[in-house]
Amino acid sequence: MIVTTTWFLLLAAALFSIGVAGVLIRRNALVMFMSIELMLNAVNLTFVAVSRELGLIEGQVAALFVMVVAATEVTVGLAIVVAVFRTRASANVDELAEMKG
Amino acid sequence: MAETIVFIIFAAVALVGAVWMVMAPNPVHSAIGLLAVMFSIAVHYVILDAHLIAAVQVIIYAGAVMTLFVFVIMLIGVDTADAYGPQVPIQRAMTAAVAAGFFAAIALAGRVVWITGSAAFGRPNLSGTVEAVADELFGTWMVVFLSTIMLLTIAAMGTIALAYFHEDSTEDEASA
Amino acid sequence: MSFFIEAGIRVVFAFVFLMVTVLLLVWVERKFISDLQNRIGPDRAGPFGILQTLADGVKSFFKEGIIPARADVVLFIGAPVLAMLTALLTFLVIPIGAPIEINGVSYSLAAMDLNIGLLYVLAMSSIGVYAITLAGWASGSKYPLIGSVRASAQMISYEAAMGLALIPVVMFTGSLSLVAIVEAQQGTFGGVIPAWNIVLLPSFVIFLIAGFAETNRPPFDLAEAEQEIVGGYHTEYSGMKFALFFLAEYINVFNIAAITTVLFLGGWSGPVFGPTVLQWFLPVFWFLAKTWLIILFFVWVRASLPRMRYDHLMAFGWKKLIPVSLVWIILVAVALGFREFGAPWA
Amino acid sequence: MTDLLWLVIALPLLGAVVNLFFGKRLGEPVAGGLSVGVVVASWAIAVPATLSFVTGSGQVETIYLFSWIPVVGADAAILWDPLSAVMTMIVTGVGALIHIYSLGYMRGDERYPRFFAFLNLFIASMMILVLSANFAMMFVGWELVGLSSYLLISFWFTKPEAAAAGKKAFIVNRIGDWGFLVALMIIFATFGTFDFGTIFTTAPGILTVGAATAITLLLFVGAAGKSAQIPLYIWLPDAMEGPTPVSALIHAATMVTAGVFMIARAAVLFELAPVSGAVIAVVGTLTALVAALIAVSQTDIKKVLAYSTISQLGFMVLAVGVGAYTAGVFHLATHAFFKALLFLGAGSVIHAMAGEQDMRKMGGLRKMMPVTFITMAIGWLAISGIFPFAGFWSKDEILAATFAKGGAFIVLWAVGLFVALLTAFYMTRMFVMTFLGRPRWDGGTHPHESPATMTVPLIVLGFFSVSAGLVNTPARLAFEHFLEPSFVGVPHIKGLTLGLIVTLAVVSLVVALAGVTWGWLAYRRDELPAEDGAFWRRSLEAFAVDDFYGRVIVAPGKRVSTWAAETMDPRVIDGAAHGVARGVLRFGSVLGKLQTGQVRGYAGGMAVAGVILIFVFLAVGGGF
């Protein structure tokens, strides 16, 4: 048994799907956020795996940029969650429905 | 062989951690689950010879991002009652279907676009050494790199703005 | 399979080495402080009380493991393990001596020689934060929570300063591998002064200060400030779990001292002579000697300085250390640019 | 000597800027002095460079200043040749005199520094136009001249007439500018550059007659706007609402000659298009005739001069139309002197009469203002074409050139001769009505001679009005030789023998004397003749051209605008906007129901869409 790129891709696909499921069933804003991070990680894994397969370093660079963007996203997102929590005393996204049409 | 064993162990850890993250009623446990996933992915990066990415993965995701998550969870308290609550009746089923669909779609796409199966896994001349990534990053992607610096700075300012200037405190700040 | 055998030997050796070192370290600290404070210190177990630590360990091992009713069991137990784990893992990349050549094969005296060793150290120390954070949270009690939040905020803040202090070293030596960094410090300036990175004095000072904070040692031991928050994050811990935290902290002290030695004091470098065995042994000796000097400095500081106030601590980290580090990085970059490309006016 | 020529542009510009921003603080004497100083300095700088052409040591050169729009071959550069030298001398020289004159004329005006700022700006613009080495820069100068003339005409903008006159000048000039601009586009499309040197040397080789005709006719549209030719001359009489020095500077000496100058500059192109030349000649003659017919009946002294300017411009255009560029430029120069003199003299009279411009209320001013009287008399004789004053030589040369062209041009010569007769007549009428006879003014006014700042320029101009013609007599064609470097490749007028010239000169002198005598006899009496009858009425209302334009062009335009504003805008455009808004609202209220506010709902939608999209891509890409 030799580890091929396909294995990594399947693992990434599984992690991504779990992330999707997490976003869809959880109602805690923080956990939804974490699920999104999980999806980003899964994508990064494919980047690096494919980078290895193709012998191109660009995949790793892309993964680095994804990390940076994810980090900024988390800082701002968490700041928003905290700000929402300060006014609503809840991190339940179902209660944030002011924009209901 | 060693690689295969390590891969299987950490793939299992990643999957269990991911499922735990989604299912755990307690957000702190969710965070720990995600931490496990991230650490496992870092190990996978090492298998893939992307050492720098592995280290950065641990430092950024495990060290900074997840710490922030844990902090925020501690700050706003853990309300486990929120975890599932009333759901649309078929939501679970729908979620499972969508997730399965995604998995199928990605796997299929991977099979189509990516007909690998080659026993020669990867190319031996490429490794994620710091120098190789740095050459690429500070050469071809210099402008992108600089824009991420801008992005980080702006995000930091935005976060500070969100944290400091909220409605209750504006009057205090004005009078102070 | 030889890969696993070699790895196993290395890990076991590293573990034993660390355990012995920590036993000594705890004893040395107690003795040294009692001397400084004009008292005797431990003197019952063994000659000069040298076995006192072992006795304490045995006692902890047999104590009842109490788990508070409101604790989160999994994390409560997991936290000290994580603390110990990261402390041990950190040590794996530290080269304690020059590579040894047996039968034409060179064996590094670091358990692993990673080309990103320095990043690995940072990564491990950032994981180590979780042990403290989770310990405080899992205890389900307020003082541990406050202590853990303090400790992790402090560690994160000083980790930034520490990372910035490392950058000049990396720029100077051009490698992230600890072995390479030591090898870059061989030789002398003008045949007299050893070519150690301590010439990057501001980095050295910042790294040392950040090291105090990273290990939660006085004067930065806010996490366990007894007068305010009882025992900090390990208030609720007892028995073996407490012992793990205790051990982890001392291993971390050794790690920081060792890394300081590697980065700034030339690691194992020193005069080497004599027969082959002596040539193997002397670098290890030089390395340990320098490391113990740093450790003694840590102990000395603990005995001498009062604890800082928490807001002072954070302000010091963010408003002094980090800006100074940034300026210093720029200065080093400019200096290196001169060395590399010549002065712009030349 | 030519190194400093950029200062000729820069100095007046500097004066304008300084006066514009700090004029109020500098005070009248400093502001005026500065303004006069920069123009005199410009003139002084240009003098040695011009003299070098006279002595024969100078040569045509292009002075590179800085790179401006390299892609269209347009650098900021000065083309220094005899033509631009002559124009520079006229603009800065006459301009300086008019500046000096303005010191006295504008005294006490509350926007005194502003006036001088505009004057300086005008000089700078004119210099850019004149010195430019390519069409692009020339166009910049062209537009700047238009702008500064607009600012100066409507200088007393609180007077509704002045504001309206400014607008009229501006709009009519825009029409001409449109032609100029289109011509420039064709030039660029043809030559790929705006550079004079390249264009004029390559034009004979690559320009077809059709293209040359199109370019030159469009250029002439521009020239007609600036130089007040039919049908765009109507702005010039109204422009007399501006201060009199402005009328003298812009509407006599400099700006209106820009069109003539431009045609002369592009002489090579015009030579390639004989049809254009004929058109231009005919238009010029017609303009001269119509303006002269109007001028004979005007009672406003400045209006007379305005129409006479149009008439003289018609002569110049006739000259360049028949290919007598030298004669055109020569007449331009002499006209600049005597018309500026006449305008300034008229200004002096108006000044003396406390703003009265109606000649029927003047008369007998000879004794009150002797200097003005004598200088005006010189101007009168010069424009009438009496030997040996300047106008005689230049006008005669134009007529001779037209006659020499032969064929149908003989008709134009005859008409020109008739216009010369009319010119002598109405100028005599004006002069006699103003200075001779018995006073007809009210008891309240006390005419007096003007101050020295006003009379000295009159005297200087008077001197040149007498002597300027002598530089180019048939016996001694100094001016023509002088200008030769500017007209390389432009053929001389053929068939002009000395005998023919002298004959023609005698004829036109006789005609001029006849005109003067006619005017003298008609207006010498104490009682003014009753100027009554169909012709006089029509002439007095300028043949109702303005009304005609109003009915034919302005009124339909207004109707279209009104329709656009009152029907098109509220119904169609607003209707469309409102309709879109209503549609969006309705659509939004339907779609709004889909917005549940449930984040997970949105996320679910995205996920489902993602799955579907991937499958679609796979299907399209043949992935199954």
Short mmCIF file of N, CA and C in Angstrom, two decimals, chain C residues 200-324:
data_model
loop_
_atom_site.label_atom_id
_atom_site.label_comp_id
_atom_site.label_asym_id
_atom_site.label_seq_id
_atom_site.Cartn_x
_atom_site.Cartn_y
_atom_site.Cartn_z
N LEU C 200 23.94 39.72 18.47
CA LEU C 200 22.60 40.29 18.28
C LEU C 200 21.99 40.53 19.66
N LEU C 201 22.62 41.38 20.42
CA LEU C 201 22.28 41.51 21.84
C LEU C 201 20.80 41.83 22.08
N PRO C 202 20.22 42.79 21.37
CA PRO C 202 18.80 43.07 21.64
C PRO C 202 17.93 41.84 21.46
N SER C 203 18.20 41.06 20.42
CA SER C 203 17.42 39.84 20.22
C SER C 203 17.58 38.92 21.43
N PHE C 204 18.82 38.79 21.88
CA PHE C 204 19.09 37.92 23.02
C PHE C 204 18.27 38.35 24.23
N VAL C 205 18.32 39.64 24.52
CA VAL C 205 17.61 40.15 25.70
C VAL C 205 16.11 39.93 25.54
N ILE C 206 15.58 40.27 24.36
CA ILE C 206 14.13 40.12 24.16
C ILE C 206 13.75 38.65 24.27
N PHE C 207 14.57 37.80 23.69
CA PHE C 207 14.24 36.38 23.73
C PHE C 207 14.22 35.88 25.17
N LEU C 208 15.18 36.33 25.95
CA LEU C 208 15.26 35.87 27.34
C LEU C 208 14.04 36.35 28.12
N ILE C 209 13.68 37.64 27.93
CA ILE C 209 12.51 38.17 28.64
C ILE C 209 11.26 37.41 28.24
N ALA C 210 11.11 37.20 26.92
CA ALA C 210 9.95 36.46 26.45
C ALA C 210 9.99 35.03 26.99
N GLY C 211 11.19 34.50 27.16
CA GLY C 211 11.31 33.16 27.70
C GLY C 211 10.75 33.07 29.12
N PHE C 212 11.05 34.08 29.92
CA PHE C 212 10.46 34.11 31.28
C PHE C 212 8.95 34.04 31.20
N ALA C 213 8.38 34.82 30.27
CA ALA C 213 6.93 34.86 30.18
C ALA C 213 6.38 33.55 29.64
N GLU C 214 7.06 32.98 28.67
CA GLU C 214 6.58 31.73 28.08
C GLU C 214 6.52 30.61 29.10
N THR C 215 7.47 30.60 30.00
CA THR C 215 7.50 29.51 30.98
C THR C 215 6.74 29.87 32.24
N ASN C 216 6.09 31.03 32.23
CA ASN C 216 5.36 31.49 33.42
C ASN C 216 6.25 31.51 34.66
N ARG C 217 7.47 31.95 34.45
CA ARG C 217 8.40 32.03 35.58
C ARG C 217 8.34 33.44 36.15
N PRO C 218 8.69 33.60 37.42
CA PRO C 218 8.82 34.96 37.95
C PRO C 218 9.84 35.70 37.12
N PRO C 219 9.70 36.98 36.92
CA PRO C 219 8.67 37.85 37.52
C PRO C 219 7.37 37.87 36.71
N PHE C 220 7.17 36.90 35.85
CA PHE C 220 5.98 36.92 35.00
C PHE C 220 5.05 35.76 35.36
N ASP C 221 5.07 35.30 36.60
CA ASP C 221 4.24 34.14 36.92
C ASP C 221 2.85 34.56 37.38
N LEU C 222 2.23 35.41 36.58
CA LEU C 222 0.89 35.92 36.90
C LEU C 222 -0.13 34.80 36.90
N ALA C 223 0.14 33.75 36.11
CA ALA C 223 -0.85 32.68 35.97
C ALA C 223 -1.09 31.98 37.30
N GLU C 224 -0.12 32.00 38.17
CA GLU C 224 -0.30 31.29 39.45
C GLU C 224 -0.01 32.23 40.61
N ALA C 225 -0.45 33.47 40.44
CA ALA C 225 -0.20 34.45 41.49
C ALA C 225 -1.01 34.09 42.73
N GLU C 226 -0.34 33.47 43.71
CA GLU C 226 -1.04 32.90 44.85
C GLU C 226 -1.89 33.93 45.58
N GLN C 227 -1.37 35.14 45.69
CA GLN C 227 -2.08 36.13 46.50
C GLN C 227 -3.42 36.51 45.88
N GLU C 228 -3.53 36.40 44.55
CA GLU C 228 -4.75 36.86 43.89
C GLU C 228 -5.65 35.71 43.51
N ILE C 229 -5.08 34.69 42.91
CA ILE C 229 -5.95 33.67 42.31
C ILE C 229 -5.50 32.28 42.74
N VAL C 230 -5.12 32.16 44.00
CA VAL C 230 -4.73 30.87 44.56
C VAL C 230 -3.63 30.26 43.70
N GLY C 231 -3.92 29.16 43.04
CA GLY C 231 -2.84 28.51 42.30
C GLY C 231 -2.92 28.72 40.81
N GLY C 232 -3.83 29.63 40.37
CA GLY C 232 -3.94 29.80 38.93
C GLY C 232 -4.57 28.59 38.29
N TYR C 233 -4.13 28.28 37.11
CA TYR C 233 -4.81 27.25 36.33
C TYR C 233 -4.72 25.88 36.97
N HIS C 234 -3.74 25.63 37.84
CA HIS C 234 -3.67 24.28 38.41
C HIS C 234 -4.20 24.23 39.83
N THR C 235 -5.05 25.20 40.19
CA THR C 235 -5.61 25.18 41.53
C THR C 235 -6.30 23.85 41.84
N GLU C 236 -7.06 23.35 40.88
CA GLU C 236 -7.87 22.16 41.14
C GLU C 236 -7.09 20.87 40.90
N TYR C 237 -5.85 21.00 40.48
CA TYR C 237 -5.11 19.78 40.15
C TYR C 237 -4.36 19.26 41.36
N SER C 238 -4.24 17.96 41.39
CA SER C 238 -3.51 17.35 42.49
C SER C 238 -2.92 16.04 41.97
N GLY C 239 -2.06 15.45 42.78
CA GLY C 239 -1.53 14.14 42.45
C GLY C 239 -0.70 14.16 41.17
N MET C 240 -0.86 13.08 40.42
CA MET C 240 -0.03 12.88 39.24
C MET C 240 -0.28 13.97 38.19
N LYS C 241 -1.54 14.40 38.06
CA LYS C 241 -1.84 15.42 37.06
C LYS C 241 -1.12 16.72 37.37
N PHE C 242 -1.07 17.05 38.68
CA PHE C 242 -0.32 18.24 39.04
C PHE C 242 1.16 18.04 38.76
N ALA C 243 1.63 16.84 39.04
CA ALA C 243 3.04 16.56 38.81
C ALA C 243 3.40 16.74 37.34
N LEU C 244 2.47 16.36 36.47
CA LEU C 244 2.74 16.54 35.05
C LEU C 244 2.92 18.01 34.69
N PHE C 245 2.02 18.85 35.18
CA PHE C 245 2.18 20.29 34.96
C PHE C 245 3.53 20.78 35.47
N PHE C 246 3.85 20.28 36.69
CA PHE C 246 5.08 20.70 37.34
C PHE C 246 6.29 20.31 36.50
N LEU C 247 6.27 19.05 36.07
CA LEU C 247 7.38 18.58 35.24
C LEU C 247 7.45 19.37 33.94
N ALA C 248 6.28 19.55 33.33
CA ALA C 248 6.25 20.25 32.05
C ALA C 248 6.86 21.63 32.19
N GLU C 249 6.55 22.32 33.29
CA GLU C 249 7.08 23.66 33.45
C GLU C 249 8.60 23.64 33.53
N TYR C 250 9.14 22.64 34.26
CA TYR C 250 10.59 22.61 34.38
C TYR C 250 11.26 22.16 33.09
N ILE C 251 10.58 21.25 32.39
CA ILE C 251 11.14 20.89 31.08
C ILE C 251 11.17 22.11 30.17
N ASN C 252 10.12 22.89 30.27
CA ASN C 252 10.09 24.10 29.44
C ASN C 252 11.20 25.06 29.80
N VAL C 253 11.47 25.16 31.10
CA VAL C 253 12.58 26.03 31.50
C VAL C 253 13.87 25.53 30.85
N PHE C 254 14.08 24.21 30.94
CA PHE C 254 15.29 23.67 30.33
C PHE C 254 15.29 23.93 28.82
N ASN C 255 14.11 23.71 28.21
CA ASN C 255 14.04 23.93 26.76
C ASN C 255 14.41 25.36 26.38
N ILE C 256 13.83 26.29 27.09
CA ILE C 256 14.12 27.70 26.77
C ILE C 256 15.60 27.98 26.96
N ALA C 257 16.16 27.50 28.05
CA ALA C 257 17.58 27.73 28.29
C ALA C 257 18.41 27.10 27.18
N ALA C 258 18.02 25.88 26.79
CA ALA C 258 18.77 25.19 25.74
C ALA C 258 18.66 25.92 24.42
N ILE C 259 17.46 26.39 24.11
CA ILE C 259 17.28 27.08 22.83
C ILE C 259 18.05 28.40 22.84
N THR C 260 18.03 29.07 23.99
CA THR C 260 18.83 30.30 24.10
C THR C 260 20.29 29.98 23.81
N THR C 261 20.76 28.90 24.40
CA THR C 261 22.15 28.50 24.16
C THR C 261 22.40 28.27 22.68
N VAL C 262 21.47 27.50 22.08
CA VAL C 262 21.64 27.17 20.67
C VAL C 262 21.64 28.42 19.80
N LEU C 263 20.71 29.29 20.09
CA LEU C 263 20.52 30.43 19.19
C LEU C 263 21.58 31.50 19.40
N PHE C 264 21.95 31.73 20.65
CA PHE C 264 22.78 32.91 20.92
C PHE C 264 24.17 32.60 21.48
N LEU C 265 24.31 31.44 22.11
CA LEU C 265 25.59 31.18 22.78
C LEU C 265 26.41 30.13 22.08
N GLY C 266 26.08 29.92 20.82
CA GLY C 266 26.94 29.01 20.05
C GLY C 266 26.70 27.53 20.30
N GLY C 267 25.63 27.18 21.01
CA GLY C 267 25.28 25.77 21.18
C GLY C 267 26.40 24.96 21.80
N TRP C 268 26.82 23.93 21.09
CA TRP C 268 27.85 23.04 21.63
C TRP C 268 29.26 23.53 21.38
N SER C 269 29.39 24.65 20.71
CA SER C 269 30.73 25.05 20.30
C SER C 269 31.58 25.44 21.51
N GLY C 270 32.81 25.05 21.42
CA GLY C 270 33.78 25.32 22.48
C GLY C 270 35.06 24.58 22.15
N PRO C 271 36.10 24.76 22.92
CA PRO C 271 37.36 24.06 22.60
C PRO C 271 37.20 22.54 22.68
N VAL C 272 37.63 21.86 21.64
CA VAL C 272 37.53 20.40 21.57
C VAL C 272 38.91 19.83 21.31
N PHE C 273 39.28 18.82 22.09
CA PHE C 273 40.62 18.23 21.95
C PHE C 273 40.58 16.82 22.49
N GLY C 274 41.73 16.17 22.44
CA GLY C 274 41.87 14.87 23.06
C GLY C 274 41.39 13.73 22.19
N PRO C 275 41.25 12.54 22.80
CA PRO C 275 40.84 11.35 22.05
C PRO C 275 39.41 11.45 21.55
N THR C 276 39.03 10.50 20.72
CA THR C 276 37.74 10.56 20.04
C THR C 276 36.59 10.65 21.04
N VAL C 277 36.66 9.87 22.09
CA VAL C 277 35.56 9.85 23.05
C VAL C 277 35.43 11.23 23.70
N LEU C 278 36.57 11.79 24.02
CA LEU C 278 36.54 13.14 24.61
C LEU C 278 35.98 14.13 23.59
N GLN C 279 36.33 13.91 22.32
CA GLN C 279 35.81 14.81 21.28
C GLN C 279 34.30 14.67 21.14
N TRP C 280 33.78 13.47 21.44
CA TRP C 280 32.32 13.34 21.44
C TRP C 280 31.72 14.05 22.64
N PHE C 281 32.43 13.93 23.77
CA PHE C 281 31.84 14.36 25.03
C PHE C 281 31.93 15.87 25.24
N LEU C 282 33.06 16.43 24.80
CA LEU C 282 33.27 17.85 25.12
C LEU C 282 32.16 18.78 24.60
N PRO C 283 31.71 18.64 23.36
CA PRO C 283 30.63 19.52 22.90
C PRO C 283 29.38 19.42 23.78
N VAL C 284 29.06 18.20 24.18
CA VAL C 284 27.90 18.03 25.06
C VAL C 284 28.15 18.79 26.36
N PHE C 285 29.38 18.69 26.84
CA PHE C 285 29.71 19.38 28.08
C PHE C 285 29.55 20.90 27.93
N TRP C 286 30.09 21.40 26.84
CA TRP C 286 29.98 22.86 26.65
C TRP C 286 28.52 23.26 26.56
N PHE C 287 27.76 22.48 25.83
CA PHE C 287 26.34 22.81 25.68
C PHE C 287 25.65 22.83 27.04
N LEU C 288 25.87 21.77 27.83
CA LEU C 288 25.19 21.69 29.13
C LEU C 288 25.67 22.79 30.05
N ALA C 289 26.94 23.09 29.99
CA ALA C 289 27.46 24.15 30.86
C ALA C 289 26.76 25.47 30.58
N LYS C 290 26.66 25.81 29.29
CA LYS C 290 26.00 27.08 28.94
C LYS C 290 24.55 27.04 29.35
N THR C 291 23.88 25.93 29.09
CA THR C 291 22.47 25.82 29.40
C THR C 291 22.24 25.98 30.91
N TRP C 292 23.07 25.34 31.70
CA TRP C 292 22.89 25.45 33.15
C TRP C 292 23.17 26.86 33.63
N LEU C 293 24.07 27.54 32.97
CA LEU C 293 24.31 28.94 33.34
C LEU C 293 23.01 29.75 33.15
N ILE C 294 22.38 29.52 32.02
CA ILE C 294 21.13 30.24 31.77
C ILE C 294 20.08 29.85 32.81
N ILE C 295 20.03 28.56 33.11
CA ILE C 295 19.04 28.10 34.09
C ILE C 295 19.29 28.77 35.44
N LEU C 296 20.56 28.85 35.83
CA LEU C 296 20.89 29.50 37.10
C LEU C 296 20.46 30.97 37.05
N PHE C 297 20.62 31.56 35.87
CA PHE C 297 20.16 32.95 35.73
C PHE C 297 18.65 33.03 35.97
N PHE C 298 17.91 32.09 35.41
CA PHE C 298 16.46 32.05 35.62
C PHE C 298 16.14 31.98 37.11
N VAL C 299 16.84 31.10 37.80
CA VAL C 299 16.58 30.91 39.24
C VAL C 299 16.94 32.18 40.01
N TRP C 300 18.04 32.74 39.63
CA TRP C 300 18.51 33.97 40.30
C TRP C 300 17.45 35.07 40.15
N VAL C 301 16.95 35.20 38.92
CA VAL C 301 15.93 36.21 38.68
C VAL C 301 14.70 35.92 39.54
N ARG C 302 14.33 34.65 39.63
CA ARG C 302 13.15 34.30 40.41
C ARG C 302 13.33 34.71 41.86
N ALA C 303 14.53 34.54 42.36
CA ALA C 303 14.77 34.87 43.76
C ALA C 303 14.86 36.37 43.97
N SER C 304 15.12 37.11 42.95
CA SER C 304 15.44 38.53 43.15
C SER C 304 14.32 39.48 42.82
N LEU C 305 13.54 39.16 41.77
CA LEU C 305 12.60 40.18 41.29
C LEU C 305 11.20 39.91 41.80
N PRO C 306 10.45 40.98 42.13
CA PRO C 306 9.05 40.83 42.52
C PRO C 306 8.20 40.59 41.27
N ARG C 307 7.00 40.11 41.50
CA ARG C 307 6.09 39.82 40.40
C ARG C 307 5.54 41.13 39.81
N MET C 308 5.36 41.13 38.49
CA MET C 308 4.83 42.34 37.84
C MET C 308 3.32 42.38 37.94
N ARG C 309 2.78 43.60 37.80
CA ARG C 309 1.33 43.70 37.72
C ARG C 309 0.88 43.29 36.32
N TYR C 310 -0.37 42.76 36.23
CA TYR C 310 -0.76 42.15 34.96
C TYR C 310 -0.80 43.16 33.81
N ASP C 311 -1.41 44.33 34.06
CA ASP C 311 -1.50 45.31 32.95
C ASP C 311 -0.12 45.81 32.57
N HIS C 312 0.78 45.92 33.55
CA HIS C 312 2.15 46.30 33.22
C HIS C 312 2.80 45.27 32.32
N LEU C 313 2.51 44.02 32.66
CA LEU C 313 3.08 42.93 31.89
C LEU C 313 2.65 43.01 30.43
N MET C 314 1.33 43.16 30.21
CA MET C 314 0.84 43.20 28.84
C MET C 314 1.35 44.43 28.12
N ALA C 315 1.34 45.57 28.81
CA ALA C 315 1.82 46.80 28.19
C ALA C 315 3.28 46.66 27.82
N PHE C 316 4.05 46.03 28.72
CA PHE C 316 5.48 45.86 28.45
C PHE C 316 5.68 45.03 27.18
N GLY C 317 4.88 43.96 27.09
CA GLY C 317 5.03 43.09 25.93
C GLY C 317 4.66 43.79 24.64
N TRP C 318 3.49 44.41 24.62
CA TRP C 318 2.98 44.94 23.35
C TRP C 318 3.58 46.29 22.99
N LYS C 319 3.83 47.10 24.02
CA LYS C 319 4.23 48.47 23.71
C LYS C 319 5.73 48.68 23.76
N LYS C 320 6.45 47.75 24.37
CA LYS C 320 7.91 47.93 24.43
C LYS C 320 8.61 46.86 23.62
N LEU C 321 8.41 45.59 24.03
CA LEU C 321 9.20 44.53 23.41
C LEU C 321 8.96 44.44 21.91
N ILE C 322 7.67 44.42 21.52
CA ILE C 322 7.38 44.21 20.10
C ILE C 322 7.87 45.37 19.24
N PRO C 323 7.60 46.62 19.61
CA PRO C 323 8.17 47.72 18.79
C PRO C 323 9.68 47.67 18.73
N VAL C 324 10.32 47.42 19.88
CA VAL C 324 11.79 47.36 19.88
C VAL C 324 12.24 46.25 18.94
#
